[in-house]
Coordinates of C-alpha atoms and ligand atoms in Angstrom, one line a residue:
X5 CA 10.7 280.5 -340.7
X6 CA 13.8 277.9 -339.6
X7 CA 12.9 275.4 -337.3
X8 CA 12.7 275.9 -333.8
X9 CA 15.8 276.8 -332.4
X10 CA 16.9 275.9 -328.7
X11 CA 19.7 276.1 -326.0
X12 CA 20.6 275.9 -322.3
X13 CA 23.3 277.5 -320.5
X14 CA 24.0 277.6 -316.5
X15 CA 25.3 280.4 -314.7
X16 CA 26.7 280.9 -311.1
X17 CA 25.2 283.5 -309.1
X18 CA 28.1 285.9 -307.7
X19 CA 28.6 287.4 -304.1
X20 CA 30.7 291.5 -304.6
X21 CA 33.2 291.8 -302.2
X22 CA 33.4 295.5 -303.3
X23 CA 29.5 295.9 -304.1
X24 CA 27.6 298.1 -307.4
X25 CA 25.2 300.3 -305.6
X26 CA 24.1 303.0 -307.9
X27 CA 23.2 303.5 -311.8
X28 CA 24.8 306.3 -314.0
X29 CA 22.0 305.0 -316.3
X30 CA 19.1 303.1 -315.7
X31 CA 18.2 301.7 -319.2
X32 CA 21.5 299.9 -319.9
X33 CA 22.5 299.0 -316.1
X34 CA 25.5 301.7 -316.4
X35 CA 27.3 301.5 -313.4
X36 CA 28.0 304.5 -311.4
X37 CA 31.2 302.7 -310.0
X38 CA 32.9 299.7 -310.7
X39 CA 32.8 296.8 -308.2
X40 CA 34.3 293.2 -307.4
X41 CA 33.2 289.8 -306.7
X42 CA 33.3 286.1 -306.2
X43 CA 31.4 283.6 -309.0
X44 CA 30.3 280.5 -307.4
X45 CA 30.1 276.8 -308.1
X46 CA 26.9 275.7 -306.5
X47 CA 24.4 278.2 -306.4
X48 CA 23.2 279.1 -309.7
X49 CA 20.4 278.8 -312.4
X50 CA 19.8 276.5 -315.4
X51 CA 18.1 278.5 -318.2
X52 CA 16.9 277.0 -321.7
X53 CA 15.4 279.4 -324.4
X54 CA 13.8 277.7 -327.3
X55 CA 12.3 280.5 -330.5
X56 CA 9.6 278.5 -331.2
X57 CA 7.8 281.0 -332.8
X58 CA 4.5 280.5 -330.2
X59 CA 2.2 284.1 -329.8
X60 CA 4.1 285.0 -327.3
X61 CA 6.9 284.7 -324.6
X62 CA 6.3 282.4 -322.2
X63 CA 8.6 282.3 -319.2
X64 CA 8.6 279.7 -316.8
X65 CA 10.5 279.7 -313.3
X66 CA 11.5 276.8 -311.3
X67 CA 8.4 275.2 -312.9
X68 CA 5.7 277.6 -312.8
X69 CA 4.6 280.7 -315.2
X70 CA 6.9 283.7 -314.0
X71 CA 4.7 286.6 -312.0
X72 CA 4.4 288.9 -314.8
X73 CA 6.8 292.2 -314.0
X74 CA 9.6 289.4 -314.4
X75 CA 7.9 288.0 -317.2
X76 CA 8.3 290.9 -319.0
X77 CA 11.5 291.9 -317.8
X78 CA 12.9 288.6 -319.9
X79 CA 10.5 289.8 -323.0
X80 CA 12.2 292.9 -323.0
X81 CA 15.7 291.4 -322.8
X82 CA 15.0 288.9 -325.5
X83 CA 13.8 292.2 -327.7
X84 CA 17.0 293.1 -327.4
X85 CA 18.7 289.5 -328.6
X86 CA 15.6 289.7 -331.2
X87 CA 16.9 292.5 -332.8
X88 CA 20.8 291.8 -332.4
X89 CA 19.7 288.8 -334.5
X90 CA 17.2 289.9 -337.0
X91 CA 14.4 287.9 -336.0
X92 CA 11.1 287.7 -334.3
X93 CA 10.2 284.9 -333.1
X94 CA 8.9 284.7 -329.8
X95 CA 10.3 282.1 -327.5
X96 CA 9.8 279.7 -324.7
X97 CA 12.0 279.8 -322.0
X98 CA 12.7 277.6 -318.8
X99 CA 14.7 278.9 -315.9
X100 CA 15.3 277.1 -312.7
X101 CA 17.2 278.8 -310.0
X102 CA 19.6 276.7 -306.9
X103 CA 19.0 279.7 -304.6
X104 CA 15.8 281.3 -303.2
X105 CA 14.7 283.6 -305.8
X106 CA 14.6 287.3 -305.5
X107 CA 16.2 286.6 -301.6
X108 CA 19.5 288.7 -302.4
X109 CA 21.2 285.5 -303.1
X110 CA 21.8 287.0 -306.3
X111 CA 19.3 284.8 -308.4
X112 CA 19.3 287.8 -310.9
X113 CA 23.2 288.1 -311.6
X114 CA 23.4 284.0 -312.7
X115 CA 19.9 284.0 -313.8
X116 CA 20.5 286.6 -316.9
X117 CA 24.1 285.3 -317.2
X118 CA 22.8 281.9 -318.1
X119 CA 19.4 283.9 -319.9
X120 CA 22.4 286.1 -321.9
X121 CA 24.1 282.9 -323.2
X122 CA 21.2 280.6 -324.1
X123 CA 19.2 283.8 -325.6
X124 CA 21.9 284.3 -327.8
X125 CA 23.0 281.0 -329.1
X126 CA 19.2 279.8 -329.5
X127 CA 19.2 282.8 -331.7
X128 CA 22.2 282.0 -333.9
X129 CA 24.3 284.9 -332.5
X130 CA 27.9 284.2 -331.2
X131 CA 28.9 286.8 -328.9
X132 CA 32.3 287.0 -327.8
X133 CA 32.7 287.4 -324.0
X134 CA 33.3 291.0 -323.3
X135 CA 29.6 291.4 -325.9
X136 CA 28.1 288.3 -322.8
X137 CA 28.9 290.4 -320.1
X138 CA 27.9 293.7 -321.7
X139 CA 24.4 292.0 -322.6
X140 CA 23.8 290.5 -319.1
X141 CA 24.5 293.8 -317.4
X142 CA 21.4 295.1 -319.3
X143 CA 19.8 292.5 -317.9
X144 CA 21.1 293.2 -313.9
X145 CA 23.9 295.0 -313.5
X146 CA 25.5 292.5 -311.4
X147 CA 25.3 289.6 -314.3
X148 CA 27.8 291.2 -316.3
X149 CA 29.7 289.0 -313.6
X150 CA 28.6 285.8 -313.9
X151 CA 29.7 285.5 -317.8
X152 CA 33.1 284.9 -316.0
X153 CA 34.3 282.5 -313.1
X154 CA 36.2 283.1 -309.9
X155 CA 37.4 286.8 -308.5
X156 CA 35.8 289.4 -311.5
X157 CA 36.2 292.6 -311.8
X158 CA 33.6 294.9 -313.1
X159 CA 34.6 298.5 -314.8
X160 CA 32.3 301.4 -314.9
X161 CA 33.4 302.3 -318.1
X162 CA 32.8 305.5 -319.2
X163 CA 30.8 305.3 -322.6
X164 CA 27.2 306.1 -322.6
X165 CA 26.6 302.8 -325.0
X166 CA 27.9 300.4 -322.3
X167 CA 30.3 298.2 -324.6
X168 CA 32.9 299.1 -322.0
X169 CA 30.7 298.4 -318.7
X170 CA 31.7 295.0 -318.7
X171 CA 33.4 292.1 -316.1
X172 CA 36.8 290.3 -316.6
X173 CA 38.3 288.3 -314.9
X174 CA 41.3 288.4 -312.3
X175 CA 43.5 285.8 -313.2
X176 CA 45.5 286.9 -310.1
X177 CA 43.2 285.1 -308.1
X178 CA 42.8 281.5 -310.0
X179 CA 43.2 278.4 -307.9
X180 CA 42.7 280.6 -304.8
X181 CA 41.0 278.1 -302.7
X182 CA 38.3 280.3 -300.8
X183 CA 35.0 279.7 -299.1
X184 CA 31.5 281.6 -298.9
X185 CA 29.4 280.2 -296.6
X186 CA 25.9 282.0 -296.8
X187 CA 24.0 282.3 -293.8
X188 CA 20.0 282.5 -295.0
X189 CA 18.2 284.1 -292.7
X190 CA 14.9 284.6 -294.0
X191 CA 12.4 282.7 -296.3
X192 CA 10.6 284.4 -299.0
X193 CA 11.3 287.6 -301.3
X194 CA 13.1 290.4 -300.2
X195 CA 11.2 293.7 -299.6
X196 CA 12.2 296.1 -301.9
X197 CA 14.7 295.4 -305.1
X198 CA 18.1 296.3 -305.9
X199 CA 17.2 298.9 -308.9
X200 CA 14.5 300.7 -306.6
X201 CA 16.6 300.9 -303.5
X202 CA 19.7 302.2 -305.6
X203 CA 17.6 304.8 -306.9
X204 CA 16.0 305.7 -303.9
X205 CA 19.4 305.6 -302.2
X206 CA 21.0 308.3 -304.6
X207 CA 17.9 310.8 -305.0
X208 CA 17.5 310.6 -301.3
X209 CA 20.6 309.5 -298.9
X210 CA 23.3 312.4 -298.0
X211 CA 25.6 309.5 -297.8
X212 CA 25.1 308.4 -301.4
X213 CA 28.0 310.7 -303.4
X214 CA 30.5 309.5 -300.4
X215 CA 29.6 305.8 -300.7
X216 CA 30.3 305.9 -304.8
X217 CA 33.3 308.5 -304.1
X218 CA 35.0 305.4 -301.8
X219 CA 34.4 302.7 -304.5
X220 CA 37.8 302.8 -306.4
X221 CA 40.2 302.9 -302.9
X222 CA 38.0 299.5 -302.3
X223 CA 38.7 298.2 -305.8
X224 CA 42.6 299.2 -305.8
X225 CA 42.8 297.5 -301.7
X226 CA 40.3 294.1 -303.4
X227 CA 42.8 293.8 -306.6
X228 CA 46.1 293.5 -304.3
X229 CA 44.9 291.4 -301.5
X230 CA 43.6 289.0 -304.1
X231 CA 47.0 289.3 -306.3
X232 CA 48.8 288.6 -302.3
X233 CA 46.8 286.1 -301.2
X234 CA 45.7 288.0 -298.3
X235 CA 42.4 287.0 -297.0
X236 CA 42.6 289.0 -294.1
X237 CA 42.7 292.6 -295.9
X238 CA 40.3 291.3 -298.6
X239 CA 38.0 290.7 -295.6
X240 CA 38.6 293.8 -294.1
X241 CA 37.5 295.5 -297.5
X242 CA 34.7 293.2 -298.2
X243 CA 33.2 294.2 -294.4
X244 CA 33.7 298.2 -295.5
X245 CA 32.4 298.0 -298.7
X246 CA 29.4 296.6 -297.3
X247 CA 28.5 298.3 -294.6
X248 CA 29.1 301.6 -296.4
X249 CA 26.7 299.9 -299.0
X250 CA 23.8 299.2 -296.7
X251 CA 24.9 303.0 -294.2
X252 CA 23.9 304.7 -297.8
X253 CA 20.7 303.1 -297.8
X254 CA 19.7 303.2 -294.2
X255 CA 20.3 307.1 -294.9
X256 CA 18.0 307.6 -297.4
X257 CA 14.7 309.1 -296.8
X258 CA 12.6 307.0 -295.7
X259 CA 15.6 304.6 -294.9
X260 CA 16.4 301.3 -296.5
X261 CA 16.8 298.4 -293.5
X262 CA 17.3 295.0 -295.1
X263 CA 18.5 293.3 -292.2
X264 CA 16.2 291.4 -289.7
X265 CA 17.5 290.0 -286.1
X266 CA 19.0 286.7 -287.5
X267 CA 21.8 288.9 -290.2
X268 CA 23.1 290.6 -286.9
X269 CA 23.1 287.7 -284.9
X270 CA 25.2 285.9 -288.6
X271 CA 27.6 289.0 -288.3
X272 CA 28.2 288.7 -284.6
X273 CA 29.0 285.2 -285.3
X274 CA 31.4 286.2 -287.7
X275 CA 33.2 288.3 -285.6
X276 CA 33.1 285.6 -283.0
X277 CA 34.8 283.3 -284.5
X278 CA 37.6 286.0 -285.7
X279 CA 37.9 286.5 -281.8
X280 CA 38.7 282.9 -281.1
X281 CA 40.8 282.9 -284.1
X282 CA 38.8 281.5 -287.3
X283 CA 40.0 283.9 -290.1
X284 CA 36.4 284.6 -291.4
X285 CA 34.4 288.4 -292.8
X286 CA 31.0 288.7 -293.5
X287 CA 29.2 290.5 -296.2
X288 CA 25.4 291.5 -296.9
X289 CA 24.0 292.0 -300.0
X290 CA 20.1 293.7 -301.0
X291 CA 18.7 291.5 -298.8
X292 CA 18.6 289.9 -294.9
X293 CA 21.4 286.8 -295.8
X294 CA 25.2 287.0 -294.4
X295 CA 27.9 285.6 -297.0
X296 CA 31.5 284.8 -294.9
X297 CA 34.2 284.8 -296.9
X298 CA 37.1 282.2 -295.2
X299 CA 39.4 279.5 -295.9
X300 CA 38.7 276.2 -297.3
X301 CA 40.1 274.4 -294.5
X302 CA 37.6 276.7 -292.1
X303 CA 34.4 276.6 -293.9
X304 CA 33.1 273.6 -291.8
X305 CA 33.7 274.7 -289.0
X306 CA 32.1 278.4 -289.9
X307 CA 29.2 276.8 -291.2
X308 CA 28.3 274.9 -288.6
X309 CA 29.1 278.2 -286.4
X310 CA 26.8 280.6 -288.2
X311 CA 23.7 277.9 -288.5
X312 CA 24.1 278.1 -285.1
X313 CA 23.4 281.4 -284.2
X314 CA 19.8 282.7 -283.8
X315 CA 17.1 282.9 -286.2
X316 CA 19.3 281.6 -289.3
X317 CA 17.6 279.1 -290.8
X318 CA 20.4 277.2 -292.7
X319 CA 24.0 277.5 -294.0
X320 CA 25.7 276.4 -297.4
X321 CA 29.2 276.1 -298.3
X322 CA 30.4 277.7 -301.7
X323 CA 33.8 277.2 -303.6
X324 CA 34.7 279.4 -306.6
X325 CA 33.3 278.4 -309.5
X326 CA 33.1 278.7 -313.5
X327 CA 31.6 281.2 -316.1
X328 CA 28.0 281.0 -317.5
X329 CA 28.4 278.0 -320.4
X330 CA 26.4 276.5 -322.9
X331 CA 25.2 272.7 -322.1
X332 CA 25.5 270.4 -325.0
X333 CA 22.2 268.6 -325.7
X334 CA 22.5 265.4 -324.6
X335 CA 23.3 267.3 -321.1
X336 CA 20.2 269.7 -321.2
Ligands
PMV13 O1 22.4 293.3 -310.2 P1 21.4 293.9 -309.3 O2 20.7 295.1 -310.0 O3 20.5 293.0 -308.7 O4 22.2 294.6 -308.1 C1 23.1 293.9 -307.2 C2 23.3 294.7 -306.0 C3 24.1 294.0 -304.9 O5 23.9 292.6 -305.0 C4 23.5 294.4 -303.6 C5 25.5 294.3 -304.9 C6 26.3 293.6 -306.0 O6 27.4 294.2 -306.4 O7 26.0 292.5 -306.4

């Protein structure tokens, strides 16, 4: 066998302002709509994967052996870079995660963004980008993604391989100089995960074929607000999108309630400060946190606004930020 071979590669996580809720296929992350979001600068995961060629994978996360569903939910996605590369080799690999894991901050979208990157390099592969983000989206649907930086779009493709369920990005919105400011509202791990809840959403909520029928309106409304500059109609989508999102789920049987006191106290906030004037929309992803979308020049001001308000525990400022990249080694 070659000598060991290693690399590391960080990812942002990313926030949809026109959210994936819903599988046309479950193996390969297929999505049943296409969706749209923000990548971020500061909250995001570190990942190095070494084939060292020990008995097994060994996955460590922010510095202690993984629990072992998401243990093997990285063997199984390194299986798949395994055989992509004609070898076998089983690997080490070290993740570390800036946001709370498994908190819908979206630790999975930048975690197998970075995992898609280092997995492949480490393995001698060089995948172009469009191949990234089609291998990240098998690892979560939402880090096909990360691969790319600032306002991404993600096509539901129509192929039942995947190669054209992938991200790109909207150039449209480069230099746009937007803020998310998450709200975190709870400590700890989120009760039930994205793939369950979108499954039990679509066998189970009358609201499910609606909520996936009014995906590509959002997208068309998300793509021209970002191309005009116009924060005010892409907040008014990312609210929709969102609460139709989260209506879906509360409709399914039994319902789907990820929000706890302190995420309606965070949206009142919001719409607060929109009262008095602050140009500022909220979103709410597969968990109890609040992301608000607003201006550079207001994300102060918000911040200090929504850690304010009851029961939220803290609040952090996020710019745009790059696409997953490799780290050289002196950096890792
Ligand atoms: O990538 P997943 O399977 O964790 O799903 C992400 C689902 C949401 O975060 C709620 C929405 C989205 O588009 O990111």
């Amino acid at each position: 066998m070659r000598s060991a071979r290693a690399a590391t590669a960080i990812a942002g996580t990313n926030i949809a302002l026109v959210k994936y809720w819903g599988k046309r296929d479950a193996a390969l992350n297929l999505p049943a709509a296409g969706s749209l979001s923000l990548t971020l600068d500061r909250l995001g995961t570190r990942t190095t994967v070494r084939f060292d060629g020990g008995a097994t994978d060994r996955v460590l996360l922010d510095g202690a052996p993984a629990a072992p569903a998401f243990a093997a939910r990285v063997s199984a996605f390194l299986d798949r870079v395994r055989s992509h590369a004609g070898i076998l080799a089983r690997a080490e690999v070290t993740t570390a995660n800036s946001v709370p894991t498994a908190a819908g901050l979206a630790s999975s979208a930048s975690g197998f963004a970075a995992l898609a990157l280092a997995a492949s390099r480490a393995a001698g592969l060089a995948p172009s980008p469009d191949e990234l983000s089609a291998l990240a989206r098998v690892g979560s649907g939402s880090a096909a993604r990360s691969i790319f930086g600032g306002f991404v779009e993600m096509a539901r493709g129509a192929r039942p391989d995947g190669v054209d369920a992938i991200a790109h990005p909207l150039a449209a919105g480069d230099g746009w100089d937007v803020r998310l400011v998450v709200a975190i509202t709870a400590a700890g791990a989120k009760p039930m995960g994205s793939t369950a809840a979108m499954d039990h959403t679509a066998r189970t909520s009358p609201y499910y074929e609606a909520w996936v029928h009014g995906v590509d309106a959002d997208l068309a409304a998300a793509r021209g607000a970002i191309a005009a500059r116009d924060l005010a109609a892409l907040g008014a989508v990312a609210e929709r999108s969102a609460m139709r999102m989260h209506a879906a789920a509360l409709a399914a049987d039994p319902a789907i309630l990820y929000w706890n006191p302190a995420t309606i106290a965070a949206v009142e906030r919001v719409r607060a400060l929109r009262a008095a004037g602050t140009p500022v929309f909220f979103t709410i992803d597969a968990g109890p946190h609040v992301k608000a979308l607003c201006a550079a020049a207001d994300a102060d001001r918000v911040a200090a606004g929504l850690a304010d308000a009851p029961g939220v525990l803290r609040a952090i400022v996020a710019a745009p930020g790059p696409g997953a990249r490799l780290l050289e080694e002196a950096e890792a």
